[in-house]
Short mmCIF file of C-alpha atoms and ligand atoms in Angstrom, two decimals:
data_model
loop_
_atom_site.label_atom_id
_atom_site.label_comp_id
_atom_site.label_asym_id
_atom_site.label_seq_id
_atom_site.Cartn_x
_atom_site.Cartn_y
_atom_site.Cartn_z
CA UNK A 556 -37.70 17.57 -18.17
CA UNK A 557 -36.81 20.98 -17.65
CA UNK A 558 -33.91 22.17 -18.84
CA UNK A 559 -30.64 22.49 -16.12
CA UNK A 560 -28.30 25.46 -16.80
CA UNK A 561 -24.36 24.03 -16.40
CA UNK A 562 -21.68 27.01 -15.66
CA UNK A 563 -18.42 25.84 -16.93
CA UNK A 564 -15.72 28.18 -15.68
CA UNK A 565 -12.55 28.18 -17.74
CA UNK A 566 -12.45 27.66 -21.52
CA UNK A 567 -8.76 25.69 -21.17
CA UNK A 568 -8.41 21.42 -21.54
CA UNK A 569 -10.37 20.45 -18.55
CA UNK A 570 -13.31 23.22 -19.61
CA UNK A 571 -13.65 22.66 -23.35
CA UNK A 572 -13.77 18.68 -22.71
CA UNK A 573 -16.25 18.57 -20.11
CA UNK A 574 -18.47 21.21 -21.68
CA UNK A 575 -18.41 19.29 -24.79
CA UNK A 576 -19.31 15.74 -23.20
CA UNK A 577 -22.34 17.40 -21.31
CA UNK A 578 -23.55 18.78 -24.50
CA UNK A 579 -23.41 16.10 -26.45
CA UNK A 580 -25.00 13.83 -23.73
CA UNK A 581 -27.71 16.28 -22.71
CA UNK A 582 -28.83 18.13 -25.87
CA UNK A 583 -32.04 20.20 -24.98
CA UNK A 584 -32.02 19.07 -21.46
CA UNK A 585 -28.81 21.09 -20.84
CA UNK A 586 -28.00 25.09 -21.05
CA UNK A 587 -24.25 25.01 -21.09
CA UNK A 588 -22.51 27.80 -20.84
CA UNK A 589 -18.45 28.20 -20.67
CA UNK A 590 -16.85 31.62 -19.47
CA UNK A 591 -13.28 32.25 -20.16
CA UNK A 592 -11.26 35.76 -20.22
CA UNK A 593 -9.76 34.98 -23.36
CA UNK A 594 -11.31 35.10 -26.20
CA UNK A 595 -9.22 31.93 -27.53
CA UNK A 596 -8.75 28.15 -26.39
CA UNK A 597 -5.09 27.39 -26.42
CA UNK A 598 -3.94 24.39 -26.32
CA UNK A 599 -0.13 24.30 -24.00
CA UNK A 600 0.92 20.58 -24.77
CA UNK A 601 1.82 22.39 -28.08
CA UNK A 602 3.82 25.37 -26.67
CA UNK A 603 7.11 22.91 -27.09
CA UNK A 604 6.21 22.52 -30.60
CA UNK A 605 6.01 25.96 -31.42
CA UNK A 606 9.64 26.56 -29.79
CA UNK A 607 10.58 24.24 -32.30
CA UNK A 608 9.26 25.39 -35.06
CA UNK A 609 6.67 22.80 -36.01
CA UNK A 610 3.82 24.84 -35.03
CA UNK A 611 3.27 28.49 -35.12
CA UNK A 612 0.89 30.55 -32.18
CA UNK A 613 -2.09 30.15 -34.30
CA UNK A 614 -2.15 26.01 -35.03
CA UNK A 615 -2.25 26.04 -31.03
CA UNK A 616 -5.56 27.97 -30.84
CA UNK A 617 -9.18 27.87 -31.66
CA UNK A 618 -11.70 30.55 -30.58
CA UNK A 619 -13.70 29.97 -27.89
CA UNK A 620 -16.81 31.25 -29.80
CA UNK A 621 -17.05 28.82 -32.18
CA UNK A 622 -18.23 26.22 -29.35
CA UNK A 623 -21.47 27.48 -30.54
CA UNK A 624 -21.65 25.23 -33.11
CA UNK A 625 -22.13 22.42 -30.63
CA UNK A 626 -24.97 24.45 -29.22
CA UNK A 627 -22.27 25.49 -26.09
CA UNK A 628 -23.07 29.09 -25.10
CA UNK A 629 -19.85 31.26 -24.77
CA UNK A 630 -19.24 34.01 -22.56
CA UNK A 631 -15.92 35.98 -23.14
CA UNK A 632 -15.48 37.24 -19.27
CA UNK A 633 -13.21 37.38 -16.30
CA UNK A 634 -15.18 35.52 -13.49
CA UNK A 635 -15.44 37.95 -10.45
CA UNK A 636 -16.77 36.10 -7.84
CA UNK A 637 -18.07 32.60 -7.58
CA UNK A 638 -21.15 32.38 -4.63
CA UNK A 639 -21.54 28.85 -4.21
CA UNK A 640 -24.18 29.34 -1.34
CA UNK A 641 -26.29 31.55 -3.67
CA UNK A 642 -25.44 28.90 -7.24
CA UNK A 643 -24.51 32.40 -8.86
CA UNK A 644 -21.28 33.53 -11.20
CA UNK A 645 -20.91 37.07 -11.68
CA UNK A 646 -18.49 37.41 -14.98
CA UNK A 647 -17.80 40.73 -16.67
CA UNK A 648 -21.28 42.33 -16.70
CA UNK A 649 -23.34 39.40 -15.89
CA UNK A 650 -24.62 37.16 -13.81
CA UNK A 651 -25.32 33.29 -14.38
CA UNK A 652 -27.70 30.98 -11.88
CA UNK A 653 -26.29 27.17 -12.21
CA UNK A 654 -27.61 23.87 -11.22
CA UNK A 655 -24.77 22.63 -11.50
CA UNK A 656 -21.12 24.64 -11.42
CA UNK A 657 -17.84 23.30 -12.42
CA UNK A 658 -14.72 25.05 -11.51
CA UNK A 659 -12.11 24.81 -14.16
CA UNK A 660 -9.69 27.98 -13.56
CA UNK A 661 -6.56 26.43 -14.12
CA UNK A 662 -3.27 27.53 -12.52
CA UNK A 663 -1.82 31.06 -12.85
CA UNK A 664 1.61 32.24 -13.05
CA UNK A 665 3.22 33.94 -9.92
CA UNK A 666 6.37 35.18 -10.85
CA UNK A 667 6.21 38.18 -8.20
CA UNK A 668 6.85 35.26 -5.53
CA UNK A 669 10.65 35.04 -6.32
CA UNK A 670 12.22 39.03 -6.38
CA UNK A 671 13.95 39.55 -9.33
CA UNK A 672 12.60 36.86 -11.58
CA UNK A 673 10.19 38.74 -13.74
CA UNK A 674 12.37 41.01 -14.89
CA UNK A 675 15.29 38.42 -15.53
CA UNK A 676 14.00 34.91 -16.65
CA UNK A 677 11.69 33.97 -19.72
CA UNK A 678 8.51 32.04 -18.43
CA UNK A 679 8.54 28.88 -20.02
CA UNK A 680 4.69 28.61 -19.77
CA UNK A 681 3.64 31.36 -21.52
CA UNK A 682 3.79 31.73 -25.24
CA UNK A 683 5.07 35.09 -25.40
CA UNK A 684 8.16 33.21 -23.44
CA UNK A 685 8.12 30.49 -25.61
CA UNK A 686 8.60 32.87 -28.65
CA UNK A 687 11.31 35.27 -26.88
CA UNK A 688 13.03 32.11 -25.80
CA UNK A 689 12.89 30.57 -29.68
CA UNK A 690 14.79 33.62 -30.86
CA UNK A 691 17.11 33.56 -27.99
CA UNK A 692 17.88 30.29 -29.11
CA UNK A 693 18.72 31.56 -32.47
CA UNK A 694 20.89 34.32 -31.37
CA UNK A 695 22.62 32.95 -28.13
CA UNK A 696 26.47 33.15 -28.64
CA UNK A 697 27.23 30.65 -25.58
CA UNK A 698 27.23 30.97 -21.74
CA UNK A 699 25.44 29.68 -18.85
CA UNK A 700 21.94 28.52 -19.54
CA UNK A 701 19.82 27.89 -16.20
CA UNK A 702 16.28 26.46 -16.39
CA UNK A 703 14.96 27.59 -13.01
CA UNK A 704 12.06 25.40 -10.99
CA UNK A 705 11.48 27.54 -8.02
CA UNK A 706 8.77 25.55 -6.31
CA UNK A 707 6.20 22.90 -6.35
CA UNK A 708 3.26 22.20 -7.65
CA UNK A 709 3.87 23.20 -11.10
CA UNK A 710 1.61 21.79 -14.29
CA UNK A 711 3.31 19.42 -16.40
CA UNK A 712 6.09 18.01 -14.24
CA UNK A 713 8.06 16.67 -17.49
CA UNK A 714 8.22 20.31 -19.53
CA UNK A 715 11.33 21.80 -17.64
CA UNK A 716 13.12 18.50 -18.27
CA UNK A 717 11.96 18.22 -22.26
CA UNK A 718 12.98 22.04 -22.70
CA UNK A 719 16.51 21.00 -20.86
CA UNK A 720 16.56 18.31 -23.95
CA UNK A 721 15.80 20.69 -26.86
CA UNK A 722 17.63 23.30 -26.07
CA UNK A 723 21.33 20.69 -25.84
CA UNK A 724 19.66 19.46 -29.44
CA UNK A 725 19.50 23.10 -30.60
CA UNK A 726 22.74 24.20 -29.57
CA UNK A 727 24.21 21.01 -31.03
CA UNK A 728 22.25 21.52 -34.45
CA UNK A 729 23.65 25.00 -34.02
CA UNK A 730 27.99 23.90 -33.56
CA UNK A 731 28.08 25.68 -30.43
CA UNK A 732 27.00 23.26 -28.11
CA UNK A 733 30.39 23.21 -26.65
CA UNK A 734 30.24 27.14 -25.44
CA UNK A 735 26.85 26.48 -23.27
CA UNK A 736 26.82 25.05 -20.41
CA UNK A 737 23.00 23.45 -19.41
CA UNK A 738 21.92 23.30 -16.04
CA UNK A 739 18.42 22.31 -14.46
CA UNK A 740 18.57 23.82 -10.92
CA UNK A 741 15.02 22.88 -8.72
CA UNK A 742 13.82 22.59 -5.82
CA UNK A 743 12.80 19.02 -6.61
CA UNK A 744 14.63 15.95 -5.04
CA UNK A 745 14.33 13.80 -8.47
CA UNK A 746 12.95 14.72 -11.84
CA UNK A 747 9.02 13.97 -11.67
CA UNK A 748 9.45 13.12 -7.89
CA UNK A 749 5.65 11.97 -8.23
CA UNK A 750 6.10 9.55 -11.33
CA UNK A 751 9.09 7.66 -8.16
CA UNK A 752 12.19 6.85 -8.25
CA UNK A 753 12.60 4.79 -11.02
CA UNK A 754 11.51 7.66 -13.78
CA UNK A 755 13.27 9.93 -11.75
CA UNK A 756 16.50 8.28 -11.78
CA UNK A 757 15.54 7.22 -15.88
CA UNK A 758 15.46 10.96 -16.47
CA UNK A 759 18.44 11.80 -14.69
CA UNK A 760 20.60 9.72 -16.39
CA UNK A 761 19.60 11.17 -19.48
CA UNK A 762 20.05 14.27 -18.40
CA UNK A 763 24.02 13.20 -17.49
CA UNK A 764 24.30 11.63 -21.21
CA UNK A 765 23.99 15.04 -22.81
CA UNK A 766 26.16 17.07 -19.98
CA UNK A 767 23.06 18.40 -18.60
CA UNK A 768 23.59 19.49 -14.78
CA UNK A 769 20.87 18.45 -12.62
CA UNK A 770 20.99 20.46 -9.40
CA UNK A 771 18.24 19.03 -7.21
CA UNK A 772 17.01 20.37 -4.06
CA UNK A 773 18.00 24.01 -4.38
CA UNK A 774 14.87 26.32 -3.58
CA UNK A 775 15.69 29.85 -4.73
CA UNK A 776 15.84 33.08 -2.74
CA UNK A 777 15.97 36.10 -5.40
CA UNK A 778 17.71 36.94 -8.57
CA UNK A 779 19.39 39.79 -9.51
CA UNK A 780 18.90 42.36 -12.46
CA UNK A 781 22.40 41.20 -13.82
CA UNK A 782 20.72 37.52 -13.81
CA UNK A 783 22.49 36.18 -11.01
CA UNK A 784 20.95 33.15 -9.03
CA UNK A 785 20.47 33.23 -5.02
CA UNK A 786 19.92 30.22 -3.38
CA UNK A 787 18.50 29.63 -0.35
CA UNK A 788 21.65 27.62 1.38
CA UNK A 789 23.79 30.63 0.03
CA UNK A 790 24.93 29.23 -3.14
CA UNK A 791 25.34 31.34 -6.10
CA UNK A 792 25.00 30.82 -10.27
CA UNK A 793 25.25 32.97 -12.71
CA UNK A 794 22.71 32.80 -15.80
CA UNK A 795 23.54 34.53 -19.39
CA UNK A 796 20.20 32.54 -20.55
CA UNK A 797 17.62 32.48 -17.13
CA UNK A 798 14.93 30.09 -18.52
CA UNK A 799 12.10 29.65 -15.91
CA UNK A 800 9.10 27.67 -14.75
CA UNK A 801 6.49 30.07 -12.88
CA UNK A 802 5.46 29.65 -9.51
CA UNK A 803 1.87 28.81 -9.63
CA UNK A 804 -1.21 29.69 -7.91
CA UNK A 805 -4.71 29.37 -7.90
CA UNK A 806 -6.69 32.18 -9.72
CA UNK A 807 -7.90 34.53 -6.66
CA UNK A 808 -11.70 34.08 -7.68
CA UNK A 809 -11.49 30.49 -6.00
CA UNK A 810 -10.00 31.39 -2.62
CA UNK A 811 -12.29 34.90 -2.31
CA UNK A 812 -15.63 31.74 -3.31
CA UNK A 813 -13.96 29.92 0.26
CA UNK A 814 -13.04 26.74 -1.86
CA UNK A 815 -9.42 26.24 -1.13
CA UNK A 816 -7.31 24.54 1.70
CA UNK A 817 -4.52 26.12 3.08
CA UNK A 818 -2.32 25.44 0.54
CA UNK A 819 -4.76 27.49 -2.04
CA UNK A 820 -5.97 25.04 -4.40
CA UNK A 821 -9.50 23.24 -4.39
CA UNK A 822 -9.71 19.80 -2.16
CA UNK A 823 -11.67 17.71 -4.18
CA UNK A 824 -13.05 13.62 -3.85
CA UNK A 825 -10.17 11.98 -6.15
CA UNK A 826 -12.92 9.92 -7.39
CA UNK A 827 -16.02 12.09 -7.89
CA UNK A 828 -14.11 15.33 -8.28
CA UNK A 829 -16.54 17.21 -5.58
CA UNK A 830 -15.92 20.30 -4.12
CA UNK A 831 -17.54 20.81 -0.33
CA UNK A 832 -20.54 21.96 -2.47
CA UNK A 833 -23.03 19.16 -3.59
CA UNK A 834 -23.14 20.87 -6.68
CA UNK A 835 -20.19 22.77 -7.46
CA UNK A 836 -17.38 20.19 -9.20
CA UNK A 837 -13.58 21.56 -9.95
CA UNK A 838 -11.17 19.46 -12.06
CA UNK A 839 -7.91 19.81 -13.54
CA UNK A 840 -4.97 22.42 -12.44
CA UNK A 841 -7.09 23.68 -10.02
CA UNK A 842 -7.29 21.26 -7.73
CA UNK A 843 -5.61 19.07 -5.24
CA UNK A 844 -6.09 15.58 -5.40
CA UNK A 845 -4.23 13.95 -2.77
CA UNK A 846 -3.27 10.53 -3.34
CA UNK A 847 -3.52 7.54 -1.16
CA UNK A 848 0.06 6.01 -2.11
CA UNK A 849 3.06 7.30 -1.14
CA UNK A 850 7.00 6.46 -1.46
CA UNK A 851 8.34 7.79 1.70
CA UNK A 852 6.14 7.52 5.00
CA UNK A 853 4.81 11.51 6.09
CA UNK A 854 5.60 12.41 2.50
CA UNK A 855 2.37 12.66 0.94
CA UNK A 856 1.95 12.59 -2.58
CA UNK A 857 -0.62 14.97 -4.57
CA UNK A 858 -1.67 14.42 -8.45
CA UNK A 859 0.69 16.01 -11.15
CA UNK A 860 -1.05 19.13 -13.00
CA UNK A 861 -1.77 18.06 -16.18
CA UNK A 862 -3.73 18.28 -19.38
CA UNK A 863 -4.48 14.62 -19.58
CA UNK A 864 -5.43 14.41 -15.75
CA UNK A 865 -7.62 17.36 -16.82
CA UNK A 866 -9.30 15.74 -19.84
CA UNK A 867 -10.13 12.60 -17.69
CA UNK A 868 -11.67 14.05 -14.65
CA UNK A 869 -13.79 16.17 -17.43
CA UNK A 870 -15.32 12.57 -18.75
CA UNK A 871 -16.16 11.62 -15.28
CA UNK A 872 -17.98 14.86 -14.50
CA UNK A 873 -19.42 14.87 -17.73
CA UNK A 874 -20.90 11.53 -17.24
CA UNK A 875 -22.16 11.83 -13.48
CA UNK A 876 -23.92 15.20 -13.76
CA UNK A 877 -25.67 13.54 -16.84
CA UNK A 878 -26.68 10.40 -15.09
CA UNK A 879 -27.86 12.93 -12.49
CA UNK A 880 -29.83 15.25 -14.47
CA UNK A 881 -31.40 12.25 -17.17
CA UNK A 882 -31.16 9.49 -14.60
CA UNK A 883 -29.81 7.32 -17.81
CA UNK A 884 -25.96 6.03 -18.19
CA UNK A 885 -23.60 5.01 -15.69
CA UNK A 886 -21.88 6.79 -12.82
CA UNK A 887 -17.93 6.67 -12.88
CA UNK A 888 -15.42 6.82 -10.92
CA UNK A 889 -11.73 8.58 -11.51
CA UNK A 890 -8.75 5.75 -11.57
CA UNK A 891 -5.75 7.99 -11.68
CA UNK A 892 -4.44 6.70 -15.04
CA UNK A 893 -2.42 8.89 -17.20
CA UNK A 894 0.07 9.17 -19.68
CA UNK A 895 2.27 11.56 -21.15
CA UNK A 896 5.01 12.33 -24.01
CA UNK A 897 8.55 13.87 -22.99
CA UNK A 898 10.11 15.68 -25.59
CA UNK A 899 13.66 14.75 -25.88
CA UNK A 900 14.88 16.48 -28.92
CA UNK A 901 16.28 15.44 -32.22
CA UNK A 902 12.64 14.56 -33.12
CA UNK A 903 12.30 11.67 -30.69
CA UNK A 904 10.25 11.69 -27.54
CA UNK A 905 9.83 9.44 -24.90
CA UNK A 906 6.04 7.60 -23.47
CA UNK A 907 5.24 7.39 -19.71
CA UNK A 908 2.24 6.00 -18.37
CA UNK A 909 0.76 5.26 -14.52
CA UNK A 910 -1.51 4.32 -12.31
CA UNK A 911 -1.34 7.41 -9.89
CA UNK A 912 -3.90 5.71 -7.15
CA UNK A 913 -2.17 2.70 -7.06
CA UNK A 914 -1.06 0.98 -3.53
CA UNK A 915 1.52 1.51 -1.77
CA UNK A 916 2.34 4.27 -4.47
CA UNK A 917 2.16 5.41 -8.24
CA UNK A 918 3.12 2.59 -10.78
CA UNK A 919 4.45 5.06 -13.59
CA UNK A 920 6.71 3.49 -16.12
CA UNK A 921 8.45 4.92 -19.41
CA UNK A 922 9.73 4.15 -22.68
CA UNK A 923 11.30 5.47 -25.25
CA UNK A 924 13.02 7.46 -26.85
CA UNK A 925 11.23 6.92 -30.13
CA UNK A 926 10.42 8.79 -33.36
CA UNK A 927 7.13 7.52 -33.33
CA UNK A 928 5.99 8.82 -29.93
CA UNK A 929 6.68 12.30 -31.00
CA UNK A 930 4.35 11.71 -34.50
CA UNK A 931 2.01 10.57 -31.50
CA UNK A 932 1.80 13.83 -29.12
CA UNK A 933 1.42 15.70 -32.88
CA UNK A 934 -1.45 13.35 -33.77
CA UNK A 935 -2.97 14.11 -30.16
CA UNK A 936 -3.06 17.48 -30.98
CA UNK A 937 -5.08 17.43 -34.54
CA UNK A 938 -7.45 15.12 -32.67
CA UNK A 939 -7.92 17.07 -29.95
CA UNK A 940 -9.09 20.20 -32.04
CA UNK A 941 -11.18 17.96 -34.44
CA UNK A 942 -12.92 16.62 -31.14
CA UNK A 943 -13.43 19.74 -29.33
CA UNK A 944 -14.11 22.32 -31.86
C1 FAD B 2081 4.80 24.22 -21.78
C2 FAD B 2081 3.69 23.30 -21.33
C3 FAD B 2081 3.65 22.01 -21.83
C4 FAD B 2081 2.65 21.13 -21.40
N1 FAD B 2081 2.62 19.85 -21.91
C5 FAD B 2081 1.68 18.98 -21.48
C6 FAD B 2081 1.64 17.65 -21.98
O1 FAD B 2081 2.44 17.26 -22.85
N2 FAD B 2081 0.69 16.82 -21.50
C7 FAD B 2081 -0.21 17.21 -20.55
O2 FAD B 2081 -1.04 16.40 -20.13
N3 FAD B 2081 -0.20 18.47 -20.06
C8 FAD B 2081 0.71 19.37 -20.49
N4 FAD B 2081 0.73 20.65 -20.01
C9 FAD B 2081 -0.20 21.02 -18.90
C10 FAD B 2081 -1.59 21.37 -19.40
O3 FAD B 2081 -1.55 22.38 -20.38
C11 FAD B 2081 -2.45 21.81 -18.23
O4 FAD B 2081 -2.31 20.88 -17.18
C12 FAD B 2081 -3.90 21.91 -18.65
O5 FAD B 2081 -4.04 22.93 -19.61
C13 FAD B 2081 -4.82 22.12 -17.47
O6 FAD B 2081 -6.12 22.27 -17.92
P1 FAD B 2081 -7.16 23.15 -17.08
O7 FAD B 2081 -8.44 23.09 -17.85
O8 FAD B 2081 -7.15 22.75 -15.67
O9 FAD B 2081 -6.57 24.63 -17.12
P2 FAD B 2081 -6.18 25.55 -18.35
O10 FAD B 2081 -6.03 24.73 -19.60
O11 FAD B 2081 -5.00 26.34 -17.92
O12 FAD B 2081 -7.42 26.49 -18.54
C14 FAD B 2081 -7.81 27.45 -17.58
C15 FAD B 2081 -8.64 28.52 -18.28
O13 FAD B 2081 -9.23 29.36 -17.30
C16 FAD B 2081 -9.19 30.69 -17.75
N5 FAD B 2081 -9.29 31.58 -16.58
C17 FAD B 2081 -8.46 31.63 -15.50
N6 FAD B 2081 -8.91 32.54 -14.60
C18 FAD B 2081 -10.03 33.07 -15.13
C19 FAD B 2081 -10.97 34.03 -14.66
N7 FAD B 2081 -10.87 34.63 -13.46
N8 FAD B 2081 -12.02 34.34 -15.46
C20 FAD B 2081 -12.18 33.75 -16.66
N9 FAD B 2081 -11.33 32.83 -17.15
C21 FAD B 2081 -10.27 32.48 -16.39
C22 FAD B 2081 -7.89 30.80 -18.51
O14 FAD B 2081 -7.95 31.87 -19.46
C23 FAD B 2081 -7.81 29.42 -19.19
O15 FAD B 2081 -8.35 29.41 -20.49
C24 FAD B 2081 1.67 21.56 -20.46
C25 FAD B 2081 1.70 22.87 -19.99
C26 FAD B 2081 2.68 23.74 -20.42
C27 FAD B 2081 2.68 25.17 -19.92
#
């Protein structure tokens, strides 16, 4: 057999699993190579963990390079330009034929789409915000803290809402709970609008038992250097703590390769996890996977962003482009299921789970809050490294 050369763009959950998988399955018969800008994998489920100061920067990251060990070639590149027509990557200096190409970018944060935000809100999904908001936390004398969701999608639809939990826990460890005021402000109708109702409505009555403010529905115009909020229907807030989720977009290389819709992320089968291209896969926060259930008639429903979305799709491309390549094993199919741990402070966290592809819509229950489901998300973590590294 000869041997097929596998171009895994993106070194992040979705790339590490399914470049690990196709290793393991094809040994010689498979070259496969991973190219990521950074040097490092790092892993964000943990970025919550690191505000509180269970984990520091470096538990949460693992260099790429030592992927070698598994026999995984690493290239430490930006990806310039994907030419799906031609099967070529050029990345830093280099160029890379495929047989087979899967597109695992991620999303990237956009804060230049909202004027004023950069300058005046900590990003929540970075961990340079993360640590700048940790010390905030330490220092903050009281005042108006707003955590900001200024549009949709966004990866991990439950972080906003465990971050509005740690921080009432932190203030309350810290006597002052009484001086700040918590508010969630967001364009959303519900909490998790995709998770339904039910979750939705869970989460926002938890969010009333500790005084947190929901303000749904409020998409944001601009904020100013002094930190205060402009909202689109003319309302005002003013933030002494501007905590905020990023706008997100697609990394340029993947609308320049023609492999977005209009609303810039990669259309993919929900089951296969195809791209237009027979050979050219894309999985995780990259893509849109548009899902056949729905709450509300004419209110489609897309999959949430997430990690463990991600690492699933990753075993089903794994598996199919190895049944292709060594005609052995079985071909599989993506089911939508997923599950994740909310944060909720104090040490607890809650457990949803769903069926995003069911009919007529998403089955996603929750439970919770429980000591033990937090010990589980920290477990994930150590067996996630152990697995992948
Ligand atoms: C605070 C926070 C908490 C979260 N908690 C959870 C959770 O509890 N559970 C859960 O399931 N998910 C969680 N997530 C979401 C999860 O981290 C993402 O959904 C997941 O990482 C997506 O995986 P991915 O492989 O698609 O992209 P990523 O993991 O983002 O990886 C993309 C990779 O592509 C690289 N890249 C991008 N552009 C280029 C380029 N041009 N050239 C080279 N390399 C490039 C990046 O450097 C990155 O390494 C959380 C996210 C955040 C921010």
């Amino acid at each position: 057999m000869t041997e097929k050369t596998i171009c895994v763009l993106g070194g992040g959950i979705g790339g590490v699993a399914v470049a690990n998988r196709l290793k393991s399955a094809l040994g010689d018969a498979g070259r496969v190579v991973i190219i990521d800008k950074s040097p490092d994998h790092v892993f964000a489920p943990s970025f919550l963990s690191v505000l509180t100061g269970d984990r520091r920067p470096a538990d949460i990251k693992r260099p790429l390079a030592g992927l070698s060990r598994k026999g995984i070639e690493f290239i430490n590149a930006e990806v310039k330009a994907i030419k799906p027509e031609e099967s070529l990557i050029l990345a830093g200096d280099e160029q890379i034929r495929y047989d087979y190409l899967i597109v695992a970018l991620g999303a990237r944060a956009n804060l230049a789409a909202v004027e004023g935000l950069a300058d005046a809100a900590i990003n929540l999904y970075s961990l340079d915000g993360i640590l700048k908001l940790k010390e905030r936390i330490e220092t903050f004398g009281g005042g108006e803290v707003v955590i900001l969701i200024p549009s949709m999608p966004y990866k991990c639809p439950a972080a906003p809402y465990e971050a509005a939990f740690m921080l009432d826990a932190a203030f309350r460890r810290r006597g002052l709970r009484e001086k700040a005021n918590i508010s969630v402000y967001t364009v959303e109708p519900l909490p998790m609008p995709t998770a339904g109702p039910q979750v939705g409505q869970a989460i926002k009555g938890m969010l009333a038992g500790r005084k947190i403010d929901f303000k749904p529905q409020m998409t944001i115009k601009s904020v100013s250097a002094g930190k205060e909020l402009v909202f689109a229907d003319g309302t005002t807030k003013r933030a002494d703590l501007l905590v905020t989720i990023p706008p997100h977009k697609a990394p340029d290389v993947v609308k320049a390769a023609g492999l977005t819709n209009e609303a810039g992320w990669i259309p993919v089968d929900p089951k296969t996890l195809k791209t237009k291209f027979d050979n050219v896969f894309a999985l995780g926060d990259v893509t849109a996977v548009k899902l056949a259930g729905q709450y509300k008639p004419d209110k489609p429903l897309m999959l949430p962003k997430a990690g463990v979305f991600a690492h699933a799709e990753a075993e089903i491309v794994a598996a199919n482009i190895v049944a292709d390549i060594t005609g052995r094993g079985t071909r599989r199919e993506f089911d939508g299921h997923g599950s994740c741990f909310l944060e909720l402070g104090d040490g607890t966290a809650g457990y949803s789970k769903g069926d995003f592809f069911a009919l007529p819509h998403p089955e996603v229950s929750m439970k919770g809050p429980a000591r033990r489901f937090r010990l589980y998300k920290i477990l994930f973590e150590k067996w996630w490294f152990w697995r992948s590294f």
